[in-house]
Short mmCIF file of C-alpha atoms and ligand atoms in Angstrom, two decimals:
data_model
loop_
_atom_site.label_atom_id
_atom_site.label_comp_id
_atom_site.label_asym_id
_atom_site.label_seq_id
_atom_site.Cartn_x
_atom_site.Cartn_y
_atom_site.Cartn_z
CA UNK Q 1 -89.88 -1.87 76.41
CA UNK Q 2 -92.11 -3.32 79.00
CA UNK Q 3 -94.43 -0.45 80.09
CA UNK Q 4 -96.68 -0.70 82.68
CA UNK Q 5 -100.11 1.39 81.48
CA UNK Q 6 -102.49 1.99 83.96
CA UNK Q 7 -106.37 2.19 83.33
CA UNK Q 8 -104.93 0.01 80.43
CA UNK Q 9 -108.98 -1.63 80.62
CA UNK Q 10 -110.52 1.39 79.93
CA UNK Q 11 -111.28 3.13 76.92
CA UNK Q 12 -108.42 5.62 76.03
CA UNK Q 13 -106.05 2.95 77.43
CA UNK Q 14 -107.46 -0.48 75.59
CA UNK Q 15 -106.49 1.27 72.09
CA UNK Q 16 -102.92 2.76 74.33
CA UNK Q 17 -102.17 -0.80 75.10
CA UNK Q 18 -102.92 -1.80 70.71
CA UNK Q 19 -100.84 0.58 69.36
CA UNK Q 20 -97.91 -0.48 72.41
CA UNK Q 21 -98.17 -3.89 70.95
CA UNK Q 22 -98.21 -2.81 67.61
CA UNK Q 23 -95.41 -1.05 68.17
CA UNK Q 24 -93.10 -3.89 69.63
CA UNK Q 25 -93.29 -2.92 73.65
CA UNK Q 26 -94.42 -5.55 75.92
CA UNK Q 27 -97.42 -4.83 77.94
CA UNK Q 28 -98.72 -5.05 81.69
CA UNK Q 29 -102.11 -3.48 82.26
CA UNK Q 30 -102.35 -2.39 86.35
CA UNK Q 31 -106.59 -1.49 86.35
CA UNK Q 32 -109.22 -1.88 89.40
CA UNK Q 33 -111.80 -2.30 86.61
CA UNK Q 34 -113.72 0.23 88.37
CA UNK Q 35 -115.10 1.87 85.38
CA UNK Q 36 -113.76 -0.81 82.22
CA UNK Q 37 -114.25 -4.74 82.06
CA UNK Q 38 -111.98 -7.81 82.29
CA UNK Q 39 -112.93 -8.97 78.74
CA UNK Q 40 -111.29 -5.46 77.16
CA UNK Q 41 -107.74 -6.96 78.18
CA UNK Q 42 -108.67 -9.88 76.08
CA UNK Q 43 -109.62 -8.45 73.02
CA UNK Q 44 -106.44 -6.28 73.60
CA UNK Q 45 -104.68 -10.01 72.29
CA UNK Q 46 -107.58 -10.52 70.05
CA UNK Q 47 -106.70 -7.78 67.95
CA UNK Q 48 -102.55 -7.68 68.15
CA UNK Q 49 -102.30 -11.58 68.58
CA UNK Q 50 -99.66 -10.69 71.59
CA UNK Q 51 -99.82 -11.06 75.40
CA UNK Q 52 -100.42 -8.47 77.92
CA UNK Q 53 -100.40 -9.11 81.83
CA UNK Q 54 -103.14 -8.33 83.74
CA UNK Q 55 -103.09 -7.27 87.40
CA UNK Q 56 -106.72 -6.21 88.71
CA UNK Q 57 -105.75 -3.70 91.37
CA UNK Q 58 -106.53 -0.11 92.75
CA UNK Q 59 -103.30 2.33 92.37
CA UNK Q 60 -104.27 3.57 95.76
CA UNK Q 61 -102.65 0.42 97.45
CA UNK Q 62 -99.22 0.72 97.80
CA UNK Q 63 -98.41 -2.83 98.57
CA UNK Q 64 -100.29 -4.34 95.30
CA UNK Q 65 -98.51 -1.33 93.55
CA UNK Q 66 -95.38 -2.88 94.71
CA UNK Q 67 -95.69 -6.15 93.77
CA UNK Q 68 -96.13 -5.09 90.05
CA UNK Q 69 -92.64 -3.62 90.13
CA UNK Q 70 -91.02 -6.64 92.30
CA UNK Q 71 -92.37 -8.63 89.09
CA UNK Q 72 -91.47 -6.79 86.19
CA UNK Q 73 -88.82 -4.56 84.88
CA UNK Q 74 -90.97 -1.96 84.22
CA UNK Q 75 -89.57 0.70 81.72
CA UNK Q 76 -92.00 2.87 81.54
CA UNK Q 77 -95.16 3.83 82.71
CA UNK Q 78 -98.34 5.45 80.91
CA UNK Q 79 -100.31 6.92 83.03
CA UNK Q 80 -104.06 7.08 82.60
CA UNK Q 81 -105.97 5.55 85.12
CA UNK Q 82 -108.71 7.90 86.56
CA UNK Q 83 -111.98 8.72 87.43
CA UNK Q 84 -113.36 11.20 84.43
CA UNK Q 85 -116.54 12.24 84.55
CA UNK Q 86 -116.89 16.20 85.34
CA UNK Q 87 -120.20 17.00 86.79
CA UNK Q 88 -119.77 13.24 89.21
CA UNK Q 89 -116.68 15.14 90.22
CA UNK Q 90 -119.04 17.87 91.48
CA UNK Q 91 -121.08 15.79 93.91
CA UNK Q 92 -118.03 13.05 95.15
CA UNK Q 93 -115.20 15.79 94.93
CA UNK Q 94 -113.36 13.87 98.05
CA UNK Q 95 -113.54 10.69 95.69
CA UNK Q 96 -111.95 12.40 92.60
CA UNK Q 97 -109.42 13.80 94.92
CA UNK Q 98 -108.23 10.99 96.36
CA UNK Q 99 -108.57 8.28 93.80
CA UNK Q 100 -106.83 10.21 91.37
CA UNK Q 101 -104.34 11.91 93.18
CA UNK Q 102 -103.21 9.36 95.31
CA UNK Q 103 -102.89 6.71 92.54
CA UNK Q 104 -100.36 9.28 91.04
CA UNK Q 105 -99.11 9.58 94.04
CA UNK Q 106 -98.52 5.59 94.77
CA UNK Q 107 -97.56 5.67 91.52
CA UNK Q 108 -94.72 7.99 91.41
CA UNK Q 109 -93.32 6.69 94.79
CA UNK Q 110 -92.74 3.31 92.74
CA UNK Q 111 -90.86 4.70 90.19
CA UNK Q 112 -88.22 5.84 92.39
CA UNK Q 113 -88.45 3.40 94.44
CA UNK Q 114 -87.54 0.44 91.54
CA UNK Q 115 -86.10 3.64 89.38
CA UNK Q 116 -87.98 3.95 86.42
CA UNK Q 117 -87.58 7.15 85.04
CA UNK Q 118 -89.99 7.03 81.62
CA UNK Q 119 -93.40 8.42 83.08
CA UNK Q 120 -96.30 9.34 80.47
CA UNK Q 121 -99.48 11.52 81.74
CA UNK Q 122 -103.03 11.39 80.46
CA UNK Q 123 -104.02 15.39 81.09
CA UNK Q 124 -106.73 17.42 79.31
CA UNK Q 125 -107.67 20.45 77.08
CA UNK Q 126 -109.84 21.27 80.29
CA UNK Q 127 -106.79 22.73 82.14
CA UNK Q 128 -106.59 25.46 79.71
CA UNK Q 129 -109.96 26.75 81.22
CA UNK Q 130 -111.76 29.54 79.24
CA UNK Q 131 -108.28 31.04 77.59
CA UNK Q 132 -107.85 32.85 74.42
CA UNK Q 133 -107.38 30.22 70.87
CA UNK Q 134 -106.10 28.01 69.95
CA UNK Q 135 -104.78 26.46 72.85
CA UNK Q 136 -100.94 26.55 73.72
CA UNK Q 137 -98.55 24.50 75.93
CA UNK Q 138 -97.40 27.88 77.61
CA UNK Q 139 -100.49 29.07 78.44
CA UNK Q 140 -101.16 29.83 82.09
CA UNK Q 141 -103.47 27.28 83.14
CA UNK Q 142 -106.73 28.70 84.32
CA UNK Q 143 -109.58 27.42 86.69
CA UNK Q 144 -111.05 24.42 85.43
CA UNK Q 145 -114.35 24.93 87.46
CA UNK Q 146 -114.80 21.27 88.67
CA UNK Q 147 -112.78 18.85 90.77
CA UNK Q 148 -111.97 16.63 88.29
CA UNK Q 149 -109.81 19.18 86.32
CA UNK Q 150 -108.56 20.49 89.05
CA UNK Q 151 -107.09 17.17 89.61
CA UNK Q 152 -105.44 16.92 86.28
CA UNK Q 153 -103.73 20.35 87.02
CA UNK Q 154 -102.84 19.65 90.57
CA UNK Q 155 -100.97 16.16 88.85
CA UNK Q 156 -99.26 18.51 86.32
CA UNK Q 157 -97.32 20.04 88.89
CA UNK Q 158 -97.13 17.03 91.21
CA UNK Q 159 -95.15 15.42 88.24
CA UNK Q 160 -93.45 18.66 87.47
CA UNK Q 161 -91.90 19.01 90.93
CA UNK Q 162 -90.78 15.61 90.97
CA UNK Q 163 -89.26 15.92 88.20
CA UNK Q 164 -87.55 19.51 89.03
CA UNK Q 165 -86.01 17.55 92.01
CA UNK Q 166 -84.86 14.19 89.62
CA UNK Q 167 -84.78 15.82 86.50
CA UNK Q 168 -83.76 12.22 85.51
CA UNK Q 169 -87.72 11.36 85.12
CA UNK Q 170 -88.78 11.84 82.52
CA UNK Q 171 -92.16 13.41 82.13
CA UNK Q 172 -94.50 13.80 78.82
CA UNK Q 173 -97.64 15.54 80.25
CA UNK Q 174 -100.61 14.64 77.65
CA UNK Q 175 -103.26 17.27 76.60
CA UNK Q 176 -106.61 15.49 74.89
CA UNK Q 177 -108.83 16.96 73.33
CA UNK Q 178 -111.89 15.10 72.92
CA UNK Q 179 -110.71 11.40 71.94
CA UNK Q 180 -114.09 10.09 69.89
CA UNK Q 181 -114.04 7.00 68.08
CA UNK Q 182 -113.03 3.26 68.31
CA UNK Q 183 -110.98 0.48 67.16
CA UNK Q 184 -112.03 -0.18 63.67
CA UNK Q 185 -112.16 -4.05 64.51
CA UNK Q 186 -115.36 -2.72 66.45
CA UNK Q 187 -114.14 -5.11 69.12
CA UNK Q 188 -112.77 -1.89 71.64
CA UNK Q 189 -114.46 1.41 72.18
CA UNK Q 190 -116.31 3.66 74.72
CA UNK Q 191 -118.82 2.35 76.80
CA UNK Q 192 -120.14 4.55 78.91
CA UNK Q 193 -122.65 3.83 82.11
CA UNK Q 194 -125.75 5.29 81.65
CA UNK Q 195 -126.51 8.08 79.97
CA UNK Q 196 -124.05 9.59 78.07
CA UNK Q 197 -121.94 12.62 79.43
CA UNK Q 198 -120.54 13.46 76.33
CA UNK Q 199 -121.63 14.60 72.84
CA UNK Q 200 -120.41 11.26 70.38
CA UNK Q 201 -121.56 8.07 72.87
CA UNK Q 202 -124.88 10.37 73.11
CA UNK Q 203 -125.01 10.73 69.04
CA UNK Q 204 -124.72 6.51 68.75
CA UNK Q 205 -126.91 5.76 71.67
CA UNK Q 206 -129.46 8.27 69.58
CA UNK Q 207 -128.71 6.93 66.12
CA UNK Q 208 -129.48 3.11 67.62
CA UNK Q 209 -132.57 3.75 69.07
CA UNK Q 210 -131.24 3.71 72.82
CA UNK Q 211 -131.63 7.29 72.99
CA UNK Q 212 -135.10 8.80 71.38
CA UNK Q 213 -132.89 12.73 70.45
CA UNK Q 214 -129.94 14.52 71.03
CA UNK Q 215 -130.07 17.20 73.10
CA UNK Q 216 -127.87 20.37 71.61
CA UNK Q 217 -126.86 22.59 74.69
CA UNK Q 218 -127.08 25.78 72.81
CA UNK Q 219 -127.39 27.68 70.07
CA UNK Q 220 -126.28 31.08 70.73
CA UNK Q 221 -122.15 31.03 71.13
CA UNK Q 222 -120.54 32.68 69.49
CA UNK Q 223 -119.39 30.24 66.67
CA UNK Q 224 -119.64 29.04 63.23
CA UNK Q 225 -123.49 28.09 63.92
CA UNK Q 226 -123.97 29.06 67.37
CA UNK Q 227 -123.53 25.35 69.05
CA UNK Q 228 -120.03 24.54 70.68
CA UNK Q 229 -117.34 23.95 69.04
CA UNK Q 230 -114.75 21.30 69.73
CA UNK Q 231 -111.39 19.33 68.54
CA UNK Q 232 -112.24 16.05 68.27
CA UNK Q 233 -109.46 13.43 67.84
CA UNK Q 234 -109.71 9.82 66.94
CA UNK Q 235 -108.55 8.00 69.97
CA UNK Q 236 -106.54 5.68 67.19
CA UNK Q 237 -104.02 8.70 66.80
CA UNK Q 238 -104.47 9.65 70.67
CA UNK Q 239 -102.81 6.16 71.31
CA UNK Q 240 -100.11 6.54 68.72
CA UNK Q 241 -98.94 9.97 69.88
CA UNK Q 242 -98.81 7.95 73.70
CA UNK Q 243 -96.55 5.64 71.80
CA UNK Q 244 -94.84 8.75 69.94
CA UNK Q 245 -94.84 10.48 73.56
CA UNK Q 246 -93.01 7.19 75.05
CA UNK Q 247 -90.05 6.67 72.40
CA UNK Q 248 -89.16 10.52 72.36
CA UNK Q 249 -89.17 11.12 75.84
CA UNK Q 250 -86.08 13.28 77.30
CA UNK Q 251 -85.15 14.41 80.46
CA UNK Q 252 -87.20 16.68 82.34
CA UNK Q 253 -91.07 17.57 81.65
CA UNK Q 254 -92.77 17.87 78.66
CA UNK Q 255 -96.51 19.45 77.42
CA UNK Q 256 -98.19 18.51 74.55
CA UNK Q 257 -101.94 18.97 73.11
CA UNK Q 258 -102.83 16.24 71.14
CA UNK Q 259 -105.30 17.51 69.05
CA UNK Q 260 -106.16 17.96 65.32
CA UNK Q 261 -105.88 21.73 65.73
CA UNK Q 262 -109.73 21.72 64.22
CA UNK Q 263 -112.50 23.00 65.24
CA UNK Q 264 -116.29 21.38 64.78
CA UNK Q 265 -119.42 22.61 65.76
CA UNK Q 266 -122.13 20.39 67.41
CA UNK Q 267 -124.03 20.44 64.66
CA UNK Q 268 -121.19 20.25 62.15
CA UNK Q 269 -120.70 16.31 63.76
CA UNK Q 270 -123.86 15.20 63.41
CA UNK Q 271 -123.86 16.16 59.96
CA UNK Q 272 -120.30 14.27 59.38
CA UNK Q 273 -122.42 11.43 61.86
CA UNK Q 274 -125.68 11.42 59.41
CA UNK Q 275 -123.37 11.49 56.52
CA UNK Q 276 -120.44 8.70 57.20
CA UNK Q 277 -122.83 6.22 58.42
CA UNK Q 278 -126.39 7.51 56.26
CA UNK Q 279 -128.66 7.30 59.36
CA UNK Q 280 -130.46 10.20 60.76
CA UNK Q 281 -130.13 11.23 63.92
CA UNK Q 282 -132.61 13.66 65.42
CA UNK Q 283 -132.09 16.77 67.97
CA UNK Q 284 -133.40 19.55 69.55
CA UNK Q 285 -131.76 22.62 70.73
CA UNK Q 286 -132.30 23.12 74.83
CA UNK Q 287 -130.05 25.47 77.33
CA UNK Q 288 -126.99 25.75 77.48
CA UNK Q 289 -124.57 23.26 79.83
CA UNK Q 290 -123.62 24.88 82.96
CA UNK Q 291 -119.87 24.78 82.82
CA UNK Q 292 -118.96 24.45 79.20
CA UNK Q 293 -117.45 27.12 76.79
CA UNK Q 294 -117.65 28.34 73.89
CA UNK Q 295 -114.85 26.73 71.45
CA UNK Q 296 -112.11 24.62 72.17
CA UNK Q 297 -109.33 23.77 69.87
CA UNK Q 298 -105.50 22.70 69.95
CA UNK Q 299 -102.23 24.26 68.80
CA UNK Q 300 -100.67 20.86 68.20
CA UNK Q 301 -98.01 22.07 66.35
CA UNK Q 302 -95.56 21.34 68.96
CA UNK Q 303 -96.40 17.47 68.99
CA UNK Q 304 -95.53 17.50 65.37
CA UNK Q 305 -92.55 19.39 65.89
CA UNK Q 306 -91.06 17.04 68.78
CA UNK Q 307 -91.97 14.36 68.53
CA UNK Q 308 -92.94 14.13 64.41
CA UNK Q 309 -96.63 12.96 65.54
CA UNK Q 310 -100.25 14.60 63.76
CA UNK Q 311 -103.95 13.40 64.07
CA UNK Q 312 -104.37 11.58 60.67
CA UNK Q 313 -107.61 10.48 60.70
CA UNK Q 314 -110.79 12.93 59.72
CA UNK Q 315 -114.16 13.53 61.61
CA UNK Q 316 -115.56 10.85 58.91
CA UNK Q 317 -113.01 8.18 59.80
CA UNK Q 318 -114.20 8.73 64.08
CA UNK Q 319 -117.87 9.10 63.27
CA UNK Q 320 -118.04 5.79 61.83
CA UNK Q 321 -115.57 3.88 63.47
CA UNK Q 322 -117.41 4.97 66.43
CA UNK Q 323 -120.74 3.39 65.03
CA UNK Q 324 -119.32 0.19 63.85
CA UNK Q 325 -118.58 0.14 68.05
CA UNK Q 326 -122.39 0.79 69.17
CA UNK Q 327 -123.78 -1.48 66.27
CA UNK Q 328 -121.32 -4.43 67.58
CA UNK Q 329 -121.39 -3.28 71.18
P1 LIG G 401 -112.08 5.26 81.23
O1 LIG G 401 -112.76 5.52 82.46
O2 LIG G 401 -112.75 4.27 79.95
O3 LIG G 401 -110.71 4.53 81.71
C1 LIG G 401 -109.87 4.58 83.22
C2 LIG G 401 -109.57 3.60 83.99
O4 LIG G 401 -109.38 3.45 84.91
C3 LIG G 401 -110.78 2.58 83.72
O5 LIG G 401 -110.16 1.24 83.18
C4 LIG G 401 -111.16 2.60 85.90
O6 LIG G 401 -111.48 1.32 85.87
C5 LIG G 401 -109.80 2.74 85.91
N1 LIG G 401 -109.45 3.47 87.38
C6 LIG G 401 -109.71 4.31 87.90
N2 LIG G 401 -109.24 4.59 89.06
C7 LIG G 401 -108.07 3.29 89.12
C8 LIG G 401 -107.97 3.41 90.12
N3 LIG G 401 -107.70 4.04 91.52
N4 LIG G 401 -106.70 1.57 90.09
C9 LIG G 401 -107.08 1.28 89.10
N5 LIG G 401 -107.63 1.79 88.08
C10 LIG G 401 -108.22 2.62 88.01
O7 LIG G 401 -111.72 6.67 80.46
P2 LIG G 401 -110.32 7.59 79.87
O8 LIG G 401 -111.90 8.21 78.64
O9 LIG G 401 -110.25 5.82 79.09
O10 LIG G 401 -109.57 8.16 80.09
C11 LIG G 401 -108.68 7.46 80.36
C12 LIG G 401 -107.55 8.57 80.85
O11 LIG G 401 -107.90 10.16 80.44
C13 LIG G 401 -108.17 9.25 82.54
O12 LIG G 401 -106.86 9.88 83.12
C14 LIG G 401 -109.21 9.95 81.92
O13 LIG G 401 -109.11 11.47 82.78
C15 LIG G 401 -108.34 10.85 80.72
N6 LIG G 401 -108.55 11.78 79.96
C16 LIG G 401 -109.94 11.22 79.27
C17 LIG G 401 -110.55 12.42 78.27
C18 LIG G 401 -111.91 11.70 77.50
O14 LIG G 401 -112.45 12.55 76.74
N7 LIG G 401 -112.13 10.13 77.51
C19 LIG G 401 -110.49 13.35 78.14
C20 LIG G 401 -108.93 14.00 78.58
C21 LIG G 401 -108.36 12.91 79.69
C1 LIG G 402 -118.74 18.03 73.68
C2 LIG G 402 -119.74 19.78 73.23
C3 LIG G 402 -121.65 20.26 74.53
C4 LIG G 402 -123.85 16.27 74.66
C5 LIG G 402 -115.31 16.89 78.24
C6 LIG G 402 -115.00 16.82 79.29
C7 LIG G 402 -113.16 17.28 79.50
C8 LIG G 402 -112.93 16.12 78.75
C9 LIG G 402 -113.87 15.87 77.47
C10 LIG G 402 -111.98 14.89 79.59
C11 LIG G 402 -119.78 20.56 73.79
C12 LIG G 402 -122.52 19.58 73.15
C13 LIG G 402 -123.37 17.37 74.21
C14 LIG G 402 -124.80 16.85 74.97
C15 LIG G 402 -124.47 18.70 73.23
N1 LIG G 402 -112.93 15.21 79.65
N2 LIG G 402 -123.24 18.70 73.86
N3 LIG G 402 -125.01 17.27 73.83
O1 LIG G 402 -117.22 18.81 77.77
O2 LIG G 402 -116.21 19.23 74.93
O3 LIG G 402 -115.22 18.09 77.51
O4 LIG G 402 -114.80 15.90 78.07
O5 LIG G 402 -111.00 15.27 80.14
O6 LIG G 402 -112.90 17.27 80.63
O7 LIG G 402 -114.73 18.37 80.25
O8 LIG G 402 -117.25 16.96 75.69
O9 LIG G 402 -118.49 15.29 74.47
O10 LIG G 402 -119.24 16.32 76.72
O11 LIG G 402 -118.76 17.91 74.57
O12 LIG G 402 -124.78 19.62 72.82
O13 LIG G 402 -125.36 15.54 74.93
O14 LIG G 402 -121.37 18.90 72.40
O15 LIG G 402 -122.24 21.05 75.04
O16 LIG G 402 -120.17 21.96 72.77
P1 LIG G 402 -116.96 18.57 76.92
P2 LIG G 402 -118.63 16.73 75.12
#
């Protein structure tokens, strides 16, 4: 199939392009490069030895999006483009609502106009809020406390309504847990701007000596060692989840958790990173980060049952691959 990957130059998008190409699909990337680099598209081609068509466009620009759909017979869309920094979204709500919502509306309209009926969307475990654990797709969603999370919940509802009116519009909503790691080539990976907000890139930068020490946000949570617990998933497993979702898409709306169903605490991740890479990660315990929940992990059994997909790579592989990319980068 000809798959339009929005945000395909970004962290998860670039790995998803690799998996799609390896599965035999043709890939067209649309990205405005607001949080990524053009070189990533070249690296995707280098890894796979396959061609990728690249459009540097803003998805809120309906005319530019139309051109892509006119030039290619698009069989399906994987929509990853979006702004994703939780803290930034609190300071710049309008930018987040505008970018994430309008780009999705423009894209959905183009799908309607050009009769494209396969749509896969990047959602987030953040839509569960502070629900009981493990998070299951059937749960009522809770407020996310930040505009970023609200855009994900709103887009899920928008896509569901479109599909309700036209069930031929087949939608797969993928709720990612905590994506980490990188392609084993070390060519593509996570490249945060400035000081990282997320744990794994912070750890790799401390290991490299770019940052002095990790600040562990709280050790008084009701968890195994008091530090926050998350369901880390290797970005390659996540990328393969997109291919499984696309290949198994049927009419209507389908929601899948993409996680490992396993929780790892901050200190467990630090220890695994040190063991996997034989390198020390100095840290100190500081206050809790506002807005954090104690635990977050998936019940990922629906994706296994319906898509035949399970995450295979363990925490050690995640730490090794994240570090290889950081060293190369
Ligand atoms: P990323 O920033 O690396 O990739 C997003 C890409 O979208 C970037 O290349 C950016 O340039 C592009 N983009 C943003 N707005 C655009 C627009 N209007 N037009 C065209 N391109 C635009 O982020 P990522 O980590 O790869 O995340 C991909 C998707 O997955 C996002 O939707 C994000 O919200 C979602 N997600 C990410 C995580 C995570 O922890 N990384 C977790 C859950 C969900
Ligand atoms: C993980 C754990 C922190 C940094 C965020 C978004 C979520 C999703 C994934 C997009 C927590 C602790 C972190 C640090 C620390 N993104 N931590 N020191 O908060 O689970 O999820 O990214 O959809 O929406 O909220 O991920 O990596 O920031 O934190 O102690 O310097 O590490 O408190 O327990 P989080 P994270």
